[in-house]
Amino acid sequence: MADGDLSARVAVRGRDEIGQLALRFNAMAVNLEEQEALRQHMVADIAHELRTPLSVIQGNLQAILDGVYPLEIEEVRTIYDETRLLSHLITQLYELAQAEAGQLALAHETLDAGDVLEQMAASFRALAQQQQVNLEVVDPDPPRCVSADANRLQQILHNLLGNALRYTPANGHIRLGATPASGGQIRFW
């Protein structure tokens, strides 16, 4: 294990303290192996996501240098938009690293759950109509107020709603709502 072989396991012989230690060691090894696989998959995903806008930027710049594309404002705008996408991806990667290190700062504020849901629905309504999906907000049950980081909550709901639209067939229905949960929390669905 110390040499990097995360598939290493110890033999469990008995149910005494040493046997229990061996079981826990093996459970830890399984967890480490799974985490390493996830990390490798994430790195591959990140590389793929960063490569796409970078390829577009390089391709457009090469076409301008080769005289295929004229140096016009529209071509510069396309390249600029790709740099903004690349910057956004890098910011997300940085925030992920902060979150994993337990150092992601949250800016808590009091938000109205109904307003949050209406804003999310409004930003996805045109896409839902285009995909022939009925998008409906169900008025949240009391309490309506939630203390949260507005940007992070929007990011979470944006991902969930984006996935819902991706996997909902034409003539399907997506309902958004919020209900009280234990400990004074609100569960968005």
mmCIF file of C-alpha atoms in Angstrom:
data_model
loop_
_atom_site.group_PDB
_atom_site.id
_atom_site.type_symbol
_atom_site.label_atom_id
_atom_site.label_comp_id
_atom_site.label_asym_id
_atom_site.label_seq_id
_atom_site.Cartn_x
_atom_site.Cartn_y
_atom_site.Cartn_z
ATOM 1 C CA MET A 1 0.000 0.000 0.000
ATOM 2 C CA ALA A 2 2.841 2.383 0.893
ATOM 3 C CA ASP A 3 4.344 1.784 -2.574
ATOM 4 C CA GLY A 4 1.119 2.882 -4.275
ATOM 5 C CA ASP A 5 -0.535 -0.509 -4.743
ATOM 6 C CA LEU A 6 -4.056 0.402 -3.648
ATOM 7 C CA SER A 7 -5.295 -3.089 -4.459
ATOM 8 C CA ALA A 8 -3.272 -4.525 -1.556
ATOM 9 C CA ARG A 9 -5.326 -6.205 1.168
ATOM 10 C CA VAL A 10 -4.386 -7.951 4.387
ATOM 11 C CA ALA A 11 -5.540 -11.392 5.387
ATOM 12 C CA VAL A 12 -8.185 -11.378 8.103
ATOM 13 C CA ARG A 13 -7.485 -14.126 10.641
ATOM 14 C CA GLY A 14 -9.922 -14.093 13.489
ATOM 15 C CA ARG A 15 -12.313 -11.726 15.151
ATOM 16 C CA ASP A 16 -10.013 -10.293 17.782
ATOM 17 C CA GLU A 17 -8.571 -6.784 17.786
ATOM 18 C CA ILE A 18 -6.058 -7.664 15.077
ATOM 19 C CA GLY A 19 -8.832 -9.138 12.915
ATOM 20 C CA GLN A 20 -10.930 -5.994 13.391
ATOM 21 C CA LEU A 21 -7.906 -3.863 12.492
ATOM 22 C CA ALA A 22 -7.389 -5.944 9.332
ATOM 23 C CA LEU A 23 -11.060 -5.476 8.359
ATOM 24 C CA ARG A 24 -10.803 -1.720 8.840
ATOM 25 C CA PHE A 25 -7.538 -1.581 6.923
ATOM 26 C CA ASN A 26 -9.136 -3.416 4.004
ATOM 27 C CA ALA A 27 -12.165 -1.098 4.111
ATOM 28 C CA MET A 28 -9.790 1.883 4.044
ATOM 29 C CA ALA A 29 -7.936 0.337 1.085
ATOM 30 C CA VAL A 30 -11.195 -0.110 -0.841
ATOM 31 C CA ASN A 31 -12.137 3.504 -0.106
ATOM 32 C CA LEU A 32 -8.723 4.784 -1.218
ATOM 33 C CA GLU A 33 -8.917 2.740 -4.419
ATOM 34 C CA GLU A 34 -12.382 4.143 -5.205
ATOM 35 C CA GLN A 35 -11.261 7.703 -4.445
ATOM 36 C CA GLU A 36 -8.232 7.318 -6.703
ATOM 37 C CA ALA A 37 -10.419 6.039 -9.539
ATOM 38 C CA LEU A 38 -12.760 9.020 -9.081
ATOM 39 C CA ARG A 39 -9.809 11.418 -9.026
ATOM 40 C CA GLN A 40 -8.416 9.957 -12.255
ATOM 41 C CA HIS A 41 -11.832 10.171 -13.911
ATOM 42 C CA MET A 42 -12.239 13.779 -12.742
ATOM 43 C CA VAL A 43 -8.805 14.759 -14.079
ATOM 44 C CA ALA A 44 -9.693 13.209 -17.451
ATOM 45 C CA ASP A 45 -13.021 15.103 -17.485
ATOM 46 C CA ILE A 46 -11.298 18.371 -16.598
ATOM 47 C CA ALA A 47 -8.696 17.892 -19.315
ATOM 48 C CA HIS A 48 -11.461 17.234 -21.844
ATOM 49 C CA GLU A 49 -13.506 20.269 -20.747
ATOM 50 C CA LEU A 50 -10.475 22.581 -20.905
ATOM 51 C CA ARG A 51 -9.242 21.194 -24.218
ATOM 52 C CA THR A 52 -12.431 22.060 -26.134
ATOM 53 C CA PRO A 53 -12.400 25.875 -25.771
ATOM 54 C CA LEU A 54 -8.617 25.929 -26.077
ATOM 55 C CA SER A 55 -8.845 24.046 -29.404
ATOM 56 C CA VAL A 56 -11.462 26.508 -30.681
ATOM 57 C CA ILE A 57 -9.260 29.463 -29.692
ATOM 58 C CA GLN A 58 -6.176 27.962 -31.312
ATOM 59 C CA GLY A 59 -8.060 26.980 -34.459
ATOM 60 C CA ASN A 60 -9.584 30.420 -34.921
ATOM 61 C CA LEU A 61 -6.284 32.180 -34.277
ATOM 62 C CA GLN A 62 -4.498 29.884 -36.735
ATOM 63 C CA ALA A 63 -7.203 30.565 -39.349
ATOM 64 C CA ILE A 64 -6.725 34.312 -38.859
ATOM 65 C CA LEU A 65 -2.926 33.954 -39.132
ATOM 66 C CA ASP A 66 -3.306 31.845 -42.284
ATOM 67 C CA GLY A 67 -5.675 34.385 -43.825
ATOM 68 C CA VAL A 68 -8.620 31.947 -43.869
ATOM 69 C CA TYR A 69 -10.601 34.206 -41.525
ATOM 70 C CA PRO A 70 -10.282 37.962 -41.887
ATOM 71 C CA LEU A 71 -9.332 39.850 -38.747
ATOM 72 C CA GLU A 72 -12.804 41.195 -38.024
ATOM 73 C CA ILE A 73 -14.586 42.050 -34.811
ATOM 74 C CA GLU A 74 -16.884 39.007 -35.088
ATOM 75 C CA GLU A 75 -13.917 36.607 -35.198
ATOM 76 C CA VAL A 76 -12.328 38.365 -32.218
ATOM 77 C CA ARG A 77 -15.665 38.148 -30.366
ATOM 78 C CA THR A 78 -15.818 34.367 -30.952
ATOM 79 C CA ILE A 79 -12.307 33.940 -29.572
ATOM 80 C CA TYR A 80 -13.112 36.213 -26.633
ATOM 81 C CA ASP A 81 -16.230 34.163 -25.806
ATOM 82 C CA GLU A 82 -14.117 31.003 -25.740
ATOM 83 C CA THR A 83 -11.614 32.637 -23.375
ATOM 84 C CA ARG A 84 -14.504 33.549 -21.075
ATOM 85 C CA LEU A 85 -15.663 29.915 -21.111
ATOM 86 C CA LEU A 86 -12.141 28.747 -20.378
ATOM 87 C CA SER A 87 -11.868 31.241 -17.509
ATOM 88 C CA HIS A 88 -15.194 30.021 -16.118
ATOM 89 C CA LEU A 89 -14.016 26.386 -16.210
ATOM 90 C CA ILE A 90 -10.780 27.301 -14.435
ATOM 91 C CA THR A 91 -12.731 29.201 -11.764
ATOM 92 C CA GLN A 92 -14.946 26.156 -11.224
ATOM 93 C CA LEU A 93 -11.866 23.969 -10.896
ATOM 94 C CA TYR A 94 -10.402 26.359 -8.314
ATOM 95 C CA GLU A 95 -13.672 26.383 -6.361
ATOM 96 C CA LEU A 96 -13.779 22.584 -6.435
ATOM 97 C CA ALA A 97 -10.257 22.452 -5.003
ATOM 98 C CA GLN A 98 -11.284 24.916 -2.271
ATOM 99 C CA ALA A 99 -14.386 22.875 -1.453
ATOM 100 C CA GLU A 100 -12.391 19.651 -1.224
ATOM 101 C CA ALA A 101 -9.932 21.386 1.109
ATOM 102 C CA GLY A 102 -12.829 22.603 3.256
ATOM 103 C CA GLN A 103 -11.949 26.232 2.535
ATOM 104 C CA LEU A 104 -14.763 27.321 0.215
ATOM 105 C CA ALA A 105 -16.151 30.543 1.637
ATOM 106 C CA LEU A 106 -19.930 30.831 1.639
ATOM 107 C CA ALA A 107 -21.772 34.173 1.691
ATOM 108 C CA HIS A 108 -24.940 33.380 3.628
ATOM 109 C CA GLU A 109 -27.973 35.578 3.142
ATOM 110 C CA THR A 110 -31.692 35.172 3.687
ATOM 111 C CA LEU A 111 -33.432 34.101 0.500
ATOM 112 C CA ASP A 112 -37.054 33.444 -0.353
ATOM 113 C CA ALA A 113 -37.335 29.845 -1.604
ATOM 114 C CA GLY A 114 -40.225 30.762 -3.903
ATOM 115 C CA ASP A 115 -38.257 33.589 -5.512
ATOM 116 C CA VAL A 116 -35.240 31.318 -6.010
ATOM 117 C CA LEU A 117 -37.419 28.703 -7.718
ATOM 118 C CA GLU A 118 -39.155 31.281 -9.925
ATOM 119 C CA GLN A 119 -35.804 32.737 -11.020
ATOM 120 C CA MET A 120 -34.481 29.277 -11.908
ATOM 121 C CA ALA A 121 -37.640 28.409 -13.819
ATOM 122 C CA ALA A 122 -37.496 31.726 -15.696
ATOM 123 C CA SER A 123 -33.925 31.085 -16.825
ATOM 124 C CA PHE A 124 -34.830 27.599 -18.142
ATOM 125 C CA ARG A 125 -38.361 28.237 -19.420
ATOM 126 C CA ALA A 126 -37.391 28.993 -23.045
ATOM 127 C CA LEU A 127 -35.214 25.895 -23.255
ATOM 128 C CA ALA A 128 -37.986 23.775 -21.703
ATOM 129 C CA GLN A 129 -40.507 25.084 -24.246
ATOM 130 C CA GLN A 130 -38.058 24.439 -27.065
ATOM 131 C CA GLN A 131 -37.732 20.826 -25.862
ATOM 132 C CA GLN A 132 -41.538 20.587 -25.390
ATOM 133 C CA VAL A 133 -41.180 20.025 -21.639
ATOM 134 C CA ASN A 134 -43.639 21.495 -19.156
ATOM 135 C CA LEU A 135 -41.701 23.353 -16.428
ATOM 136 C CA GLU A 136 -43.774 24.194 -13.350
ATOM 137 C CA VAL A 137 -42.971 25.770 -9.989
ATOM 138 C CA VAL A 138 -44.930 24.417 -7.056
ATOM 139 C CA ASP A 139 -45.308 27.102 -4.400
ATOM 140 C CA PRO A 140 -43.102 26.113 -1.458
ATOM 141 C CA ASP A 141 -44.638 25.110 1.849
ATOM 142 C CA PRO A 142 -43.792 27.371 4.790
ATOM 143 C CA PRO A 143 -41.167 28.331 5.833
ATOM 144 C CA ARG A 144 -40.268 30.208 2.666
ATOM 145 C CA CYS A 145 -37.015 31.763 3.908
ATOM 146 C CA VAL A 146 -33.677 29.975 3.714
ATOM 147 C CA SER A 147 -30.203 31.075 4.758
ATOM 148 C CA ALA A 148 -27.869 30.164 1.910
ATOM 149 C CA ASP A 149 -25.155 31.353 -0.435
ATOM 150 C CA ALA A 150 -27.225 32.622 -3.377
ATOM 151 C CA ASN A 151 -24.538 31.870 -5.974
ATOM 152 C CA ARG A 152 -23.910 28.321 -4.715
ATOM 153 C CA LEU A 153 -27.627 27.574 -4.426
ATOM 154 C CA GLN A 154 -28.175 28.859 -7.964
ATOM 155 C CA GLN A 155 -25.248 26.728 -9.175
ATOM 156 C CA ILE A 156 -26.706 23.586 -7.546
ATOM 157 C CA LEU A 157 -30.208 24.187 -8.836
ATOM 158 C CA HIS A 158 -28.861 25.084 -12.283
ATOM 159 C CA ASN A 159 -27.072 21.716 -12.466
ATOM 160 C CA LEU A 160 -30.122 19.798 -11.232
ATOM 161 C CA LEU A 161 -32.503 21.564 -13.611
ATOM 162 C CA GLY A 162 -30.064 21.190 -16.512
ATOM 163 C CA ASN A 163 -29.911 17.435 -15.857
ATOM 164 C CA ALA A 164 -33.690 17.239 -15.518
ATOM 165 C CA LEU A 165 -34.119 18.893 -18.917
ATOM 166 C CA ARG A 166 -31.458 16.684 -20.469
ATOM 167 C CA TYR A 167 -33.252 13.496 -19.385
ATOM 168 C CA THR A 168 -36.906 14.505 -19.627
ATOM 169 C CA PRO A 169 -38.507 13.416 -22.902
ATOM 170 C CA ALA A 170 -40.722 15.656 -25.044
ATOM 171 C CA ASN A 171 -44.168 16.194 -23.487
ATOM 172 C CA GLY A 172 -42.627 15.419 -20.085
ATOM 173 C CA HIS A 173 -43.078 17.443 -16.897
ATOM 174 C CA ILE A 174 -40.571 18.985 -14.504
ATOM 175 C CA ARG A 175 -41.871 20.302 -11.195
ATOM 176 C CA LEU A 176 -39.749 22.487 -8.927
ATOM 177 C CA GLY A 177 -40.543 22.949 -5.276
ATOM 178 C CA ALA A 178 -39.260 23.366 -1.746
ATOM 179 C CA THR A 179 -40.447 21.748 1.465
ATOM 180 C CA PRO A 180 -39.397 22.065 5.098
ATOM 181 C CA ALA A 181 -36.816 19.543 6.285
ATOM 182 C CA SER A 182 -35.502 18.645 9.709
ATOM 183 C CA GLY A 183 -33.455 21.147 11.673
ATOM 184 C CA GLY A 184 -35.108 24.215 10.144
ATOM 185 C CA GLN A 185 -33.679 23.435 6.725
ATOM 186 C CA ILE A 186 -35.456 23.565 3.370
ATOM 187 C CA ARG A 187 -35.307 20.739 0.833
ATOM 188 C CA PHE A 188 -35.393 21.880 -2.797
ATOM 189 C CA TRP A 189 -36.731 19.355 -5.321
#
